[in-house]
mmCIF file of C-alpha atoms and ligand atoms in Angstrom:
data_model
loop_
_atom_site.group_PDB
_atom_site.id
_atom_site.type_symbol
_atom_site.label_atom_id
_atom_site.label_comp_id
_atom_site.label_asym_id
_atom_site.label_seq_id
_atom_site.Cartn_x
_atom_site.Cartn_y
_atom_site.Cartn_z
ATOM 1 C CA MET A 4 -19.684 -31.549 34.880
ATOM 2 C CA GLY A 5 -20.972 -28.108 35.960
ATOM 3 C CA LEU A 6 -20.809 -25.076 33.711
ATOM 4 C CA GLN A 7 -18.185 -23.462 35.905
ATOM 5 C CA GLU A 8 -15.898 -26.432 35.578
ATOM 6 C CA TYR A 9 -16.581 -26.570 31.828
ATOM 7 C CA PHE A 10 -15.580 -22.913 31.368
ATOM 8 C CA ALA A 11 -12.426 -23.420 33.442
ATOM 9 C CA GLN A 12 -11.470 -26.330 31.159
ATOM 10 C CA LEU A 13 -12.205 -24.267 28.042
ATOM 11 C CA GLY A 14 -9.557 -21.692 28.977
ATOM 12 C CA ARG A 15 -6.796 -24.295 29.149
ATOM 13 C CA GLY A 16 -6.925 -25.553 25.570
ATOM 14 C CA VAL A 17 -3.203 -26.131 25.189
ATOM 15 C CA ASP A 18 -3.072 -28.131 28.469
ATOM 16 C CA LEU A 19 -5.889 -30.358 27.228
ATOM 17 C CA VAL A 20 -3.845 -30.910 24.083
ATOM 18 C CA ALA A 21 -0.819 -31.821 26.232
ATOM 19 C CA GLU A 22 -2.872 -34.534 27.956
ATOM 20 C CA CYS A 23 -3.117 -36.389 24.647
ATOM 21 C CA SER A 24 0.531 -37.427 25.043
ATOM 22 C CA GLY A 25 0.974 -41.103 24.265
ATOM 23 C CA LEU A 26 -2.658 -41.468 23.139
ATOM 24 C CA SER A 27 -3.998 -42.226 19.672
ATOM 25 C CA ALA A 28 -7.232 -41.085 18.049
ATOM 26 C CA PRO A 29 -8.925 -44.470 18.763
ATOM 27 C CA ASP A 30 -7.834 -44.135 22.432
ATOM 28 C CA LEU A 31 -9.584 -40.752 22.624
ATOM 29 C CA GLU A 32 -12.671 -42.168 20.927
ATOM 30 C CA LYS A 33 -12.764 -44.948 23.537
ATOM 31 C CA MET A 34 -12.733 -42.155 26.155
ATOM 32 C CA GLY A 35 -15.867 -40.736 24.508
ATOM 33 C CA ALA A 36 -14.493 -38.216 21.980
ATOM 34 C CA SER A 37 -16.163 -37.934 18.584
ATOM 35 C CA ALA A 38 -14.026 -39.134 15.672
ATOM 36 C CA GLN A 39 -13.577 -35.536 14.479
ATOM 37 C CA ASP A 40 -12.612 -34.158 17.914
ATOM 38 C CA ALA A 41 -10.194 -37.037 18.414
ATOM 39 C CA ALA A 42 -8.478 -36.411 15.073
ATOM 40 C CA GLU A 43 -8.222 -32.669 15.733
ATOM 41 C CA LEU A 44 -6.769 -33.147 19.225
ATOM 42 C CA ILE A 45 -4.152 -35.565 17.890
ATOM 43 C CA SER A 46 -3.140 -33.167 15.113
ATOM 44 C CA LEU A 47 -2.930 -30.238 17.577
ATOM 45 C CA HIS A 48 -0.797 -32.432 19.835
ATOM 46 C CA ALA A 49 1.580 -33.157 16.976
ATOM 47 C CA ILE A 50 1.929 -29.407 16.342
ATOM 48 C CA TYR A 51 2.369 -28.153 19.912
ATOM 49 C CA PHE A 52 4.160 -31.158 21.455
ATOM 50 C CA GLY A 53 5.383 -33.300 18.546
ATOM 51 C CA THR A 54 8.844 -33.382 16.956
ATOM 52 C CA THR A 55 9.778 -30.257 15.006
ATOM 53 C CA PRO A 56 12.998 -28.510 13.980
ATOM 54 C CA TYR A 57 11.460 -25.358 15.473
ATOM 55 C CA THR A 58 11.504 -26.333 19.158
ATOM 56 C CA GLY A 59 12.139 -22.741 20.271
ATOM 57 C CA LYS A 60 9.083 -21.465 18.395
ATOM 58 C CA GLN A 61 7.061 -24.426 19.658
ATOM 59 C CA ARG A 62 7.900 -23.596 23.282
ATOM 60 C CA LEU A 63 7.019 -19.917 22.723
ATOM 61 C CA ALA A 64 3.697 -20.890 21.163
ATOM 62 C CA VAL A 65 2.728 -23.232 24.037
ATOM 63 C CA ASP A 66 3.597 -20.619 26.697
ATOM 64 C CA ALA A 67 1.749 -17.882 24.817
ATOM 65 C CA ALA A 68 -1.361 -20.009 24.207
ATOM 66 C CA ARG A 69 -1.433 -20.807 27.914
ATOM 67 C CA ARG A 70 -1.066 -17.135 28.911
ATOM 68 C CA SER A 71 -3.738 -16.044 26.399
ATOM 69 C CA LYS A 72 -6.046 -18.801 27.753
ATOM 70 C CA HIS A 73 -6.751 -19.885 24.172
ATOM 71 C CA THR A 74 -9.557 -22.431 23.938
ATOM 72 C CA LEU A 75 -9.427 -25.493 21.688
ATOM 73 C CA THR A 76 -11.676 -23.580 19.303
ATOM 74 C CA THR A 77 -9.115 -20.753 19.095
ATOM 75 C CA LEU A 78 -6.249 -23.215 18.582
ATOM 76 C CA ARG A 79 -8.195 -24.825 15.719
ATOM 77 C CA ARG A 80 -8.877 -21.358 14.316
ATOM 78 C CA ILE A 81 -5.156 -20.552 14.401
ATOM 79 C CA GLU A 82 -4.403 -23.703 12.388
ATOM 80 C CA SER A 83 -7.003 -22.717 9.798
ATOM 81 C CA PHE A 84 -4.763 -19.704 9.087
ATOM 82 C CA THR A 85 -1.256 -21.218 9.470
ATOM 83 C CA ARG A 86 -2.315 -24.030 7.101
ATOM 84 C CA ARG A 87 -2.400 -21.505 4.244
ATOM 85 C CA ILE A 88 1.324 -20.791 4.569
ATOM 86 C CA THR A 89 3.784 -22.970 2.673
ATOM 87 C CA GLY A 90 7.012 -22.054 4.520
ATOM 88 C CA LYS A 91 7.299 -23.968 7.832
ATOM 89 C CA LEU A 92 9.198 -21.157 9.563
ATOM 90 C CA ASP A 93 6.687 -18.545 8.356
ATOM 91 C CA ALA A 94 3.878 -20.756 9.641
ATOM 92 C CA TRP A 95 5.549 -21.024 13.051
ATOM 93 C CA ASN A 96 6.100 -17.288 13.248
ATOM 94 C CA LEU A 97 2.420 -16.683 12.541
ATOM 95 C CA ARG A 98 1.380 -19.399 15.034
ATOM 96 C CA VAL A 99 3.508 -17.821 17.790
ATOM 97 C CA GLU A 100 2.096 -14.376 17.035
ATOM 98 C CA LEU A 101 -1.494 -15.643 17.049
ATOM 99 C CA CYS A 102 -0.938 -17.533 20.312
ATOM 100 C CA THR A 103 0.146 -14.198 21.816
ATOM 101 C CA THR A 104 -2.891 -12.396 20.356
ATOM 102 C CA PRO A 105 -6.135 -12.027 22.375
ATOM 103 C CA PRO A 106 -8.704 -14.542 21.021
ATOM 104 C CA GLU A 107 -11.077 -11.912 19.654
ATOM 105 C CA GLN A 108 -8.283 -10.380 17.537
ATOM 106 C CA VAL A 109 -6.806 -13.623 16.178
ATOM 107 C CA ALA A 110 -8.739 -13.581 12.895
ATOM 108 C CA ALA A 111 -8.004 -9.916 12.138
ATOM 109 C CA VAL A 112 -4.275 -10.229 12.880
ATOM 110 C CA ALA A 113 -4.044 -13.457 10.851
ATOM 111 C CA ARG A 114 -5.746 -11.939 7.826
ATOM 112 C CA ARG A 115 -3.475 -8.904 7.943
ATOM 113 C CA ARG A 116 -0.331 -11.062 8.100
ATOM 114 C CA LEU A 117 -1.519 -13.335 5.279
ATOM 115 C CA ARG A 118 -2.227 -10.299 3.143
ATOM 116 C CA GLU A 119 1.277 -8.950 3.799
ATOM 117 C CA MET A 120 2.851 -12.283 2.829
ATOM 118 C CA ARG A 121 1.014 -12.549 -0.470
ATOM 119 C CA ALA A 122 3.265 -11.869 -3.470
ATOM 120 C CA PRO A 123 2.565 -8.488 -5.076
ATOM 121 C CA ARG A 124 -0.063 -8.775 -7.779
ATOM 122 C CA LYS A 125 1.096 -9.033 -11.377
ATOM 123 C CA TYR A 126 -0.921 -6.857 -13.709
ATOM 124 C CA CYS A 127 -1.425 -7.511 -17.384
ATOM 125 C CA GLU A 128 -3.673 -6.146 -20.099
ATOM 126 C CA ARG A 129 -7.272 -7.218 -19.719
ATOM 127 C CA ALA A 130 -10.876 -6.084 -19.840
ATOM 128 C CA MET A 131 -13.749 -7.139 -17.598
ATOM 129 C CA LEU A 132 -17.420 -6.305 -17.456
ATOM 130 C CA ARG A 133 -19.682 -6.775 -14.443
ATOM 131 C CA GLN A 134 -23.422 -6.237 -14.827
ATOM 132 C CA HIS A 135 -25.279 -4.933 -11.768
ATOM 133 C CA PRO A 136 -28.921 -5.655 -10.867
ATOM 134 C CA ASN A 137 -29.901 -1.963 -11.078
ATOM 135 C CA GLY A 138 -29.150 -1.678 -14.785
ATOM 136 C CA LEU A 139 -25.641 -0.251 -14.416
ATOM 137 C CA ALA A 140 -22.453 -2.120 -15.251
ATOM 138 C CA THR A 141 -18.771 -1.691 -14.390
ATOM 139 C CA LEU A 142 -16.105 -1.953 -17.078
ATOM 140 C CA THR A 143 -12.559 -2.566 -15.831
ATOM 141 C CA VAL A 144 -9.722 -2.237 -18.321
ATOM 142 C CA THR A 145 -6.013 -2.651 -17.639
ATOM 143 C CA ALA A 146 -3.699 -1.142 -20.263
ATOM 144 C CA ASN A 147 -0.632 1.028 -20.817
ATOM 145 C CA GLY A 148 -0.407 3.437 -17.882
ATOM 146 C CA LEU A 149 0.244 6.576 -19.930
ATOM 147 C CA ASP A 150 -2.622 5.899 -22.330
ATOM 148 C CA MET A 151 -4.968 5.097 -19.488
ATOM 149 C CA ALA A 152 -4.057 8.302 -17.665
ATOM 150 C CA ASP A 153 -4.882 10.205 -20.873
ATOM 151 C CA ALA A 154 -8.122 8.277 -21.307
ATOM 152 C CA PHE A 155 -9.104 8.894 -17.694
ATOM 153 C CA ARG A 156 -8.687 12.641 -18.175
ATOM 154 C CA THR A 157 -11.243 12.622 -20.982
ATOM 155 C CA ILE A 158 -13.907 11.442 -18.528
ATOM 156 C CA ASP A 159 -16.140 14.184 -17.194
ATOM 157 C CA GLN A 160 -16.323 13.526 -13.441
ATOM 158 C CA GLN A 161 -19.714 15.225 -13.224
ATOM 159 C CA ARG A 162 -21.231 12.588 -15.526
ATOM 160 C CA PRO A 163 -18.529 9.888 -15.805
ATOM 161 C CA GLY A 164 -20.652 7.126 -17.327
ATOM 162 C CA GLU A 165 -22.372 9.266 -19.915
ATOM 163 C CA SER A 166 -19.204 11.061 -21.032
ATOM 164 C CA PHE A 167 -17.222 7.824 -21.250
ATOM 165 C CA ILE A 168 -19.880 6.076 -23.351
ATOM 166 C CA ALA A 169 -20.266 9.110 -25.618
ATOM 167 C CA ARG A 170 -16.537 9.038 -26.319
ATOM 168 C CA MET A 171 -16.228 5.265 -26.665
ATOM 169 C CA LEU A 172 -19.172 4.887 -28.987
ATOM 170 C CA GLY A 173 -18.300 7.974 -30.991
ATOM 171 C CA LYS A 174 -21.384 9.984 -30.070
ATOM 172 C CA ALA A 175 -19.286 12.926 -28.969
ATOM 173 C CA GLY A 176 -17.546 13.427 -32.291
ATOM 174 C CA PRO A 177 -13.761 13.346 -32.542
ATOM 175 C CA ALA A 178 -12.154 13.514 -29.111
ATOM 176 C CA ALA A 179 -10.705 16.912 -28.374
ATOM 177 C CA ARG A 180 -7.087 16.397 -27.544
ATOM 178 C CA THR A 181 -6.545 17.326 -23.896
ATOM 179 C CA ARG A 182 -4.172 20.207 -23.330
ATOM 180 C CA VAL A 183 -2.804 18.806 -20.092
ATOM 181 C CA THR A 184 0.796 17.740 -20.407
ATOM 182 C CA THR A 185 2.153 14.820 -18.504
ATOM 183 C CA MET A 186 5.663 15.231 -17.319
ATOM 184 C CA ALA A 187 8.247 12.570 -16.690
ATOM 185 C CA VAL A 188 10.857 13.063 -14.029
ATOM 186 C CA LEU A 189 14.368 11.773 -14.509
ATOM 187 C CA ARG A 190 17.357 11.765 -12.270
ATOM 188 C CA LEU A 191 20.420 13.027 -14.101
ATOM 189 C CA GLU A 192 22.155 9.660 -14.066
ATOM 190 C CA ASP A 193 19.010 7.985 -15.457
ATOM 191 C CA TYR A 194 18.765 10.642 -18.153
ATOM 192 C CA GLY A 195 22.254 9.661 -19.277
ATOM 193 C CA THR A 196 21.309 5.989 -19.287
ATOM 194 C CA ILE A 197 18.244 6.648 -21.414
ATOM 195 C CA LEU A 198 20.169 8.838 -23.871
ATOM 196 C CA ARG A 199 22.587 5.934 -24.377
ATOM 197 C CA GLY A 200 19.559 3.829 -25.316
ATOM 198 C CA GLU A 201 19.866 1.689 -22.186
ATOM 199 C CA GLY A 202 16.670 2.865 -20.534
ATOM 200 C CA GLU A 203 14.905 -0.505 -20.403
ATOM 201 C CA ASP A 204 15.550 -0.884 -16.663
ATOM 202 C CA VAL A 205 14.959 2.713 -15.639
ATOM 203 C CA MET A 206 11.491 3.185 -14.181
ATOM 204 C CA VAL A 207 10.206 6.732 -14.473
ATOM 205 C CA ARG A 208 7.214 8.130 -12.614
ATOM 206 C CA THR A 209 5.102 10.706 -14.414
ATOM 207 C CA THR A 210 2.861 13.396 -12.994
ATOM 208 C CA SER A 211 -0.233 11.478 -14.146
ATOM 209 C CA GLY A 212 0.770 8.712 -11.732
ATOM 210 C CA ALA A 213 1.725 6.345 -14.568
ATOM 211 C CA VAL A 214 5.067 4.567 -14.310
ATOM 212 C CA VAL A 215 6.956 3.892 -17.541
ATOM 213 C CA THR A 216 10.380 2.589 -18.479
ATOM 214 C CA GLY A 217 12.947 5.000 -19.842
ATOM 215 C CA ALA A 218 12.748 3.189 -23.180
ATOM 216 C CA GLN A 219 8.976 3.664 -23.309
ATOM 217 C CA LEU A 220 9.505 7.296 -22.510
ATOM 218 C CA VAL A 221 11.749 7.784 -25.511
ATOM 219 C CA GLU A 222 9.319 5.829 -27.672
ATOM 220 C CA ARG A 223 6.445 8.007 -26.629
ATOM 221 C CA ALA A 224 8.549 11.010 -27.639
ATOM 222 C CA CYS A 225 7.568 12.670 -24.442
ATOM 223 C CA ALA A 226 9.564 15.686 -25.521
ATOM 224 C CA ASP A 227 7.041 16.466 -28.261
ATOM 225 C CA GLU A 228 4.264 17.400 -25.934
ATOM 226 C CA GLY A 229 5.623 16.927 -22.452
ATOM 227 C CA LEU A 230 8.556 18.131 -20.567
ATOM 228 C CA VAL A 231 11.766 16.863 -19.201
ATOM 229 C CA THR A 232 12.956 18.422 -16.004
ATOM 230 C CA ILE A 233 16.270 17.643 -14.477
ATOM 231 C CA ILE A 234 16.539 17.593 -10.719
ATOM 232 C CA SER A 235 19.811 18.332 -9.019
ATOM 233 C CA ARG A 236 20.127 16.558 -5.692
ATOM 234 C CA ALA A 237 21.919 19.550 -4.146
ATOM 235 C CA GLN A 238 19.725 22.385 -5.381
ATOM 236 C CA GLY A 239 16.266 20.993 -5.914
ATOM 237 C CA PRO A 240 14.625 21.756 -9.264
ATOM 238 C CA VAL A 241 17.142 23.766 -11.251
ATOM 239 C CA ASP A 242 16.189 23.846 -14.848
ATOM 240 C CA LEU A 243 13.255 23.221 -17.057
ATOM 241 C CA TYR A 244 13.190 22.294 -20.685
ATOM 242 C CA ARG A 245 10.021 22.454 -22.650
ATOM 243 C CA PHE A 246 9.058 22.981 -26.209
ATOM 244 C CA GLU A 247 6.291 25.478 -25.704
ATOM 245 C CA ARG A 248 6.425 28.773 -23.847
ATOM 246 C CA PHE A 249 4.009 28.838 -20.951
ATOM 247 C CA ALA A 250 5.711 30.842 -18.209
ATOM 248 C CA SER A 251 2.816 30.931 -15.738
ATOM 249 C CA LEU A 252 3.019 27.173 -15.456
ATOM 250 C CA LYS A 253 6.723 27.094 -14.890
ATOM 251 C CA GLN A 254 6.789 26.959 -11.101
ATOM 252 C CA ARG A 255 4.056 24.346 -10.858
ATOM 253 C CA THR A 256 5.740 22.334 -13.521
ATOM 254 C CA MET A 257 9.084 22.386 -11.774
ATOM 255 C CA LEU A 258 7.478 21.454 -8.460
ATOM 256 C CA ALA A 259 5.598 18.557 -9.989
ATOM 257 C CA ALA A 260 8.879 17.498 -11.540
ATOM 258 C CA GLU A 261 10.615 17.507 -8.196
ATOM 259 C CA HIS A 262 7.746 15.515 -6.662
ATOM 260 C CA PRO A 263 5.561 13.787 -9.277
ATOM 261 C CA THR A 264 3.554 12.487 -6.319
ATOM 262 C CA CYS A 265 2.704 13.953 -2.898
ATOM 263 C CA ALA A 266 5.985 14.645 -1.063
ATOM 264 C CA TRP A 267 4.685 13.221 2.232
ATOM 265 C CA PRO A 268 6.627 10.020 3.023
ATOM 266 C CA GLY A 269 4.785 6.966 1.697
ATOM 267 C CA CYS A 270 2.065 8.862 -0.185
ATOM 268 C CA ASN A 271 1.632 8.187 -3.929
ATOM 269 C CA THR A 272 -1.131 10.613 -4.855
ATOM 270 C CA PRO A 273 -0.140 12.054 -8.277
ATOM 271 C CA ALA A 274 0.818 15.742 -8.412
ATOM 272 C CA GLU A 275 -1.999 16.378 -10.890
ATOM 273 C CA ARG A 276 -4.515 15.533 -8.185
ATOM 274 C CA GLY A 277 -2.735 17.504 -5.434
ATOM 275 C CA GLN A 278 -1.859 21.083 -4.678
ATOM 276 C CA PHE A 279 1.197 23.198 -3.965
ATOM 277 C CA HIS A 280 2.006 23.881 -0.376
ATOM 278 C CA HIS A 281 4.003 26.786 1.101
ATOM 279 C CA LEU A 282 6.739 25.367 3.351
ATOM 280 C CA THR A 283 6.883 28.658 5.230
ATOM 281 C CA PRO A 284 3.247 29.715 5.331
ATOM 282 C CA TRP A 285 2.222 32.710 3.269
ATOM 283 C CA LYS A 286 0.851 34.461 6.342
ATOM 284 C CA HIS A 287 4.230 34.057 8.075
ATOM 285 C CA GLY A 288 6.011 35.779 5.216
ATOM 286 C CA GLY A 289 6.660 32.691 3.090
ATOM 287 C CA GLN A 290 7.092 33.481 -0.599
ATOM 288 C CA THR A 291 5.597 31.857 -3.640
ATOM 289 C CA ASN A 292 8.834 30.677 -5.155
ATOM 290 C CA VAL A 293 9.983 27.209 -6.023
ATOM 291 C CA ALA A 294 12.259 26.872 -2.994
ATOM 292 C CA ASN A 295 9.339 27.518 -0.649
ATOM 293 C CA LEU A 296 6.829 25.260 -2.385
ATOM 294 C CA VAL A 297 6.234 21.526 -2.486
ATOM 295 C CA THR A 298 3.716 19.077 -3.996
ATOM 296 C CA LEU A 299 1.216 17.747 -1.437
ATOM 297 C CA CYS A 300 -2.043 15.862 -1.840
ATOM 298 C CA ASN A 301 -5.114 17.532 -0.385
ATOM 299 C CA TYR A 302 -5.080 15.245 2.635
ATOM 300 C CA HIS A 303 -1.433 15.820 3.594
ATOM 301 C CA ASN A 304 -1.733 19.524 2.872
ATOM 302 C CA GLY A 305 -4.413 19.447 5.554
ATOM 303 C CA VAL A 306 -2.477 17.507 8.202
ATOM 304 C CA ASN A 307 0.887 19.262 7.751
ATOM 305 C CA ASP A 308 1.746 21.314 10.852
ATOM 306 C CA ASP A 309 1.836 24.690 9.093
ATOM 307 C CA ASP A 310 2.349 26.875 12.146
ATOM 308 C CA PRO A 311 5.663 26.071 13.890
ATOM 309 C CA ASN A 312 4.325 27.701 17.085
ATOM 310 C CA ALA A 313 1.100 25.682 17.258
ATOM 311 C CA PRO A 314 1.002 22.381 19.196
ATOM 312 C CA PRO A 315 2.592 19.681 16.979
ATOM 313 C CA ARG A 316 0.330 16.984 15.490
ATOM 314 C CA ARG A 317 1.580 15.109 12.416
ATOM 315 C CA GLY A 318 4.911 16.784 11.685
ATOM 316 C CA ARG A 319 5.730 19.018 8.770
ATOM 317 C CA LEU A 320 7.715 19.159 5.546
ATOM 318 C CA ALA A 321 10.736 21.409 5.175
ATOM 319 C CA ARG A 322 13.507 21.933 2.632
ATOM 320 C CA GLU A 323 16.997 21.031 3.829
ATOM 321 C CA GLY A 324 19.612 21.774 1.211
ATOM 322 C CA GLY A 325 18.022 20.695 -2.061
ATOM 323 C CA THR A 326 15.835 18.049 -0.505
ATOM 324 C CA ILE A 327 12.372 18.010 1.019
ATOM 325 C CA VAL A 328 12.385 16.250 4.380
ATOM 326 C CA TRP A 329 9.627 15.339 6.816
ATOM 327 C CA GLN A 330 10.229 16.664 10.318
ATOM 328 C CA PRO A 331 8.563 14.678 13.120
ATOM 329 C CA PRO A 332 6.086 16.540 15.389
ATOM 330 C CA ALA A 333 8.627 16.989 18.239
ATOM 331 C CA HIS A 334 10.955 18.997 15.973
HETATM 332 ZN ZN1 ZN B 430 -0.266 12.735 0.414
#
């Protein structure tokens, strides 16, 4: 067989599989196939042409594999991914998608889908140490989110290793208590729930990025050193309760309360690592008051379309009523 003919055959993998109809692995071996090739062809035949409750998906997969000119190698590759899925329907959906996918992208698409299907990771307390060949080591500790946020703040980012070790091993003397306050943000209805002592199910995000239950929040007596801000859905941040006068912080505090994380849809960067953005830009007459400000991370502060007259790129944030909304670029 010439190379040209060989390549032409390669591109019709699913048709070669179809030709195994009525044949067994020993039949194929008699025709000259290796035992492994014979077994693989028979199993591919069972998948693409055998009996299945998912005949519609099966037909789609065969047509798509033919159109994509998937080779036997690609079909085998696809099975190496669908095999990892327990649900038969999920496996068929992935198979159909991969049959539609150009051969060179099959692996990337499959890995992405498998990652999406994986159950979200469950975290629990633990500590791990990895030693590196250059004399450094990495310590990974999972613990209470609020405590860890506090601990993280004590690390000097200019010399993280040195400052962490000094604190851990007591070389730095007693740890100076950080003055930063973490704030928890409650919706009014949740506040009521927590006050009734039923806060076990209420998850509260804090400006350090830590998420705690309402019950934990009460336990931690957040009110002693932190703040509780109540957000009205109609007005935005309306009132601020704290136990220490610090007026210059008030606006930033209220804004962080309204958005403990970056206000851009889908972004979770904590307010403490972000900045405050003027909705109507300062240079266009926008004022520095709470109604004209919003929490944004550095990245989204950069991509927000500040100038309404400039060509639109990524859209912009605006306040409608009491709520911050994202306006698409065409707006
Ligand atoms: Zn962001």
